[in-house]
Coordinates of C-alpha atoms in Angstrom, one line a residue:
X1479 CA -31.3 -13.4 -11.5
X1480 CA -27.7 -15.3 -11.5
X1481 CA -25.6 -12.6 -10.1
X1482 CA -22.3 -13.0 -9.7
X1483 CA -21.5 -12.3 -5.5
X1484 CA -17.9 -12.2 -4.8
X1485 CA -16.1 -10.7 -1.4
X1486 CA -12.4 -8.6 -2.6
X1487 CA -10.1 -7.8 0.5
X1488 CA -7.5 -4.7 -0.7
X1489 CA -7.3 -1.3 0.4
X1490 CA -9.2 2.0 -0.9
X1491 CA -6.9 3.7 -3.3
X1492 CA -9.1 6.7 -4.4
X1493 CA -11.0 9.7 -2.3
X1494 CA -14.3 7.9 -2.2
X1495 CA -16.4 10.8 -4.1
X1496 CA -20.1 11.4 -2.8
X1497 CA -23.1 12.5 -4.7
X1498 CA -26.7 12.9 -4.2
X1499 CA -28.6 11.9 -6.8
X1500 CA -32.6 11.2 -7.5
X1501 CA -33.0 8.3 -6.3
X1502 CA -30.7 8.7 -3.3
X1503 CA -26.9 9.1 -1.9
X1504 CA -24.4 7.4 -4.1
X1505 CA -20.6 6.9 -3.5
X1506 CA -17.8 5.4 -5.7
X1507 CA -14.2 4.6 -4.6
X1508 CA -11.4 2.5 -6.7
X1509 CA -10.4 -0.5 -4.7
X1510 CA -7.0 -2.3 -5.1
X1511 CA -6.6 -6.5 -4.4
X1512 CA -3.1 -7.0 -4.8
X1513 CA -2.8 -10.9 -4.6
X1514 CA 0.9 -11.8 -1.9
X1515 CA 2.8 -14.5 -2.5
X1516 CA 6.0 -16.2 -0.5
X1517 CA 9.1 -15.4 -2.6
X1518 CA 11.7 -18.2 -2.1
X1519 CA 14.3 -17.2 -3.7
X1520 CA 14.4 -13.8 -1.2
X1521 CA 12.6 -15.8 2.0
X1522 CA 9.2 -12.9 2.0
X1523 CA 6.5 -12.0 0.9
X1524 CA 5.7 -10.2 -2.4
X1525 CA 3.6 -8.5 -4.2
X1526 CA 1.6 -9.8 -6.8
X1527 CA -0.6 -8.5 -9.5
X1528 CA -3.0 -5.7 -8.7
X1529 CA -6.4 -5.6 -9.7
X1530 CA -8.7 -2.7 -9.3
X1531 CA -12.3 -2.5 -9.2
X1532 CA -14.6 0.7 -8.9
X1533 CA -16.7 0.6 -6.2
X1534 CA -20.3 1.7 -6.5
X1535 CA -22.5 2.2 -2.8
X1536 CA -26.0 3.4 -3.0
X1537 CA -28.4 4.9 0.0
X1538 CA -27.5 4.5 3.6
X1539 CA -24.2 2.2 2.7
X1540 CA -23.1 4.9 0.3
X1541 CA -23.0 7.7 3.7
X1542 CA -22.0 5.7 6.2
X1543 CA -19.2 5.2 3.6
X1544 CA -18.1 8.3 2.7
X1545 CA -18.1 9.3 6.4
X1546 CA -16.0 5.8 7.2
X1547 CA -13.6 5.7 4.4
X1548 CA -10.4 7.2 3.6
X1549 CA -7.4 6.4 0.5
X1550 CA -5.3 3.8 2.1
X1551 CA -8.0 2.1 4.5
X1552 CA -7.5 -1.5 4.6
X1553 CA -11.3 -2.8 3.5
X1554 CA -14.1 -6.0 3.1
X1555 CA -15.9 -5.2 0.0
X1556 CA -19.4 -7.8 -0.5
X1557 CA -20.9 -6.8 -3.4
X1558 CA -21.9 -8.4 -7.2
X1559 CA -19.4 -7.9 -9.8
X1560 CA -19.9 -6.3 -12.9
X1561 CA -17.7 -6.8 -16.0
X1562 CA -18.2 -3.6 -18.7
X1563 CA -16.3 -3.5 -21.8
X1564 CA -16.9 0.2 -24.0
X1565 CA -14.8 2.0 -27.2
X1566 CA -13.5 5.1 -25.7
X1567 CA -11.0 7.4 -28.2
X1568 CA -11.0 3.9 -30.7
X1569 CA -9.8 1.5 -28.1
X1570 CA -11.4 -1.2 -25.9
X1571 CA -11.5 -0.7 -22.2
X1572 CA -12.6 -3.5 -20.0
X1573 CA -13.6 -2.4 -16.7
X1574 CA -15.1 -4.0 -13.3
X1575 CA -17.3 -2.6 -11.0
X1576 CA -18.9 -3.6 -7.8
X1577 CA -22.2 -3.1 -7.0
X1578 CA -21.1 -3.1 -2.8
X1579 CA -23.7 -4.8 -0.4
X1580 CA -21.6 -4.7 2.5
X1581 CA -18.7 -2.7 3.2
X1582 CA -16.3 -2.7 6.4
X1583 CA -12.6 -2.1 7.4
X1584 CA -10.0 -5.0 7.4
X1585 CA -9.9 -6.3 11.4
X1586 CA -6.6 -8.4 10.3
X1587 CA -4.9 -5.2 9.6
X1588 CA -6.2 -3.2 12.3
X1589 CA -8.7 -1.7 14.5
X1590 CA -11.9 0.1 13.8
X1591 CA -14.8 1.6 16.3
X1592 CA -17.9 0.9 15.1
X1593 CA -20.6 3.9 15.3
X1594 CA -24.4 3.3 14.8
X1595 CA -25.6 6.0 12.2
X1596 CA -28.3 8.5 13.3
X1597 CA -31.4 7.6 11.3
X1598 CA -33.5 10.5 10.4
X1599 CA -36.4 10.1 12.9
X1600 CA -40.0 9.4 11.5
X1601 CA -43.4 10.7 12.6
X1602 CA -44.6 8.6 15.6
X1603 CA -47.3 6.3 14.7
X1604 CA -49.9 6.8 17.2
X1605 CA -50.6 4.4 19.8
X1606 CA -52.7 1.2 18.8
X1607 CA -54.6 -0.7 21.7
X1608 CA -53.4 -3.7 23.1
X1609 CA -54.7 -7.2 21.5
X1610 CA -56.9 -9.4 24.0
X1611 CA -55.5 -12.3 24.0
X1612 CA -57.2 -14.1 26.0
X1613 CA -58.5 -17.8 25.0
X1614 CA -61.9 -17.9 24.3
X1615 CA -64.5 -20.0 26.9
X1616 CA -65.5 -23.7 24.8
X1617 CA -68.0 -23.8 22.7
X1618 CA -70.0 -26.7 21.5
X1619 CA -69.4 -27.0 17.4
X1620 CA -71.4 -30.0 16.6
X1621 CA -73.0 -33.3 18.3
X1622 CA -74.1 -36.5 16.6
X1623 CA -76.3 -38.0 18.7
X1624 CA -79.2 -41.2 18.5
X1625 CA -80.0 -44.5 20.4
X1626 CA -77.6 -46.4 21.0
X1627 CA -74.7 -44.4 19.2
X1628 CA -71.3 -42.9 20.1
X1629 CA -71.2 -39.2 20.8
X1630 CA -68.4 -37.7 19.1
X1631 CA -68.3 -33.8 21.1
X1632 CA -66.1 -31.3 19.0
X1633 CA -65.1 -28.0 21.0
X1634 CA -63.3 -25.1 19.6
X1635 CA -60.7 -23.8 22.2
X1636 CA -57.9 -21.1 21.6
X1637 CA -55.1 -23.9 21.2
X1638 CA -56.7 -25.8 18.5
X1639 CA -59.7 -28.3 18.3
X1640 CA -60.3 -31.3 20.9
X1641 CA -62.3 -34.0 20.8
X1642 CA -64.3 -35.9 22.9
X1643 CA -65.7 -39.1 22.6
X1644 CA -68.3 -40.5 25.3
X1645 CA -71.6 -42.2 24.7
X1646 CA -75.7 -41.5 24.8
X1647 CA -77.6 -42.1 28.3
X1648 CA -77.4 -45.3 29.6
X1649 CA -75.9 -45.8 33.0
X1650 CA -72.2 -48.0 32.4
X1651 CA -73.0 -48.3 28.9
X1652 CA -69.4 -49.6 27.0
X1653 CA -68.4 -47.8 23.7
X1654 CA -69.1 -50.3 21.0
X1655 CA -65.3 -51.3 19.7
X1656 CA -64.9 -49.7 15.9
X1657 CA -65.3 -52.0 13.0
X1658 CA -61.5 -53.8 11.8
X1659 CA -61.0 -53.1 8.2
X1660 CA -60.0 -55.5 5.9
X1661 CA -56.5 -55.8 6.0
X1662 CA -56.6 -55.8 9.9
X1663 CA -58.9 -59.0 10.2
X1664 CA -56.0 -60.4 7.2
X1665 CA -53.2 -59.5 9.6
X1666 CA -55.1 -61.4 12.8
X1667 CA -54.2 -65.0 13.6
X1668 CA -57.2 -67.2 12.9
X1669 CA -58.7 -68.2 16.4
X1670 CA -60.8 -71.2 16.7
X1671 CA -64.4 -70.5 17.6

């Protein structure tokens, strides 16, 4: 599904409202995002237009945001943008909501001290025995034998399959070269016999 993910940098405009719902914790607050520009006439920075977003956070993010944010805090919010239009008292209203994925203080404008959230302890799982990681001994899998033929022995090991090539009985017997393919014969220069 295509979603519009944005990152908004602004200030917390309202006190975060925390609620415990059937689906878990939820928090909502308004975020003010004001553009800034250099005013050449006054030779200073000036505030531009301010956009307001309603930020929604759920579950653990909601609990952490409600304990960490206050009105006026500079924050960075990343989330899914949802623009809604409704009819209220005969007028069309448009609101921009951010379904937050991450919220953090803007460290370009101040410092912050991070504290890990205490998570509720879950019952410990019973201890499981340590698996046997030893490599099994080699065992032959298949062999092709016959008079005056090559023997291909496949051995299975813990790291893969190894192939050993040897010859049948016959002391000092040399393995026969593999037959050349037609293309290989065509590439070879002609040799006078």
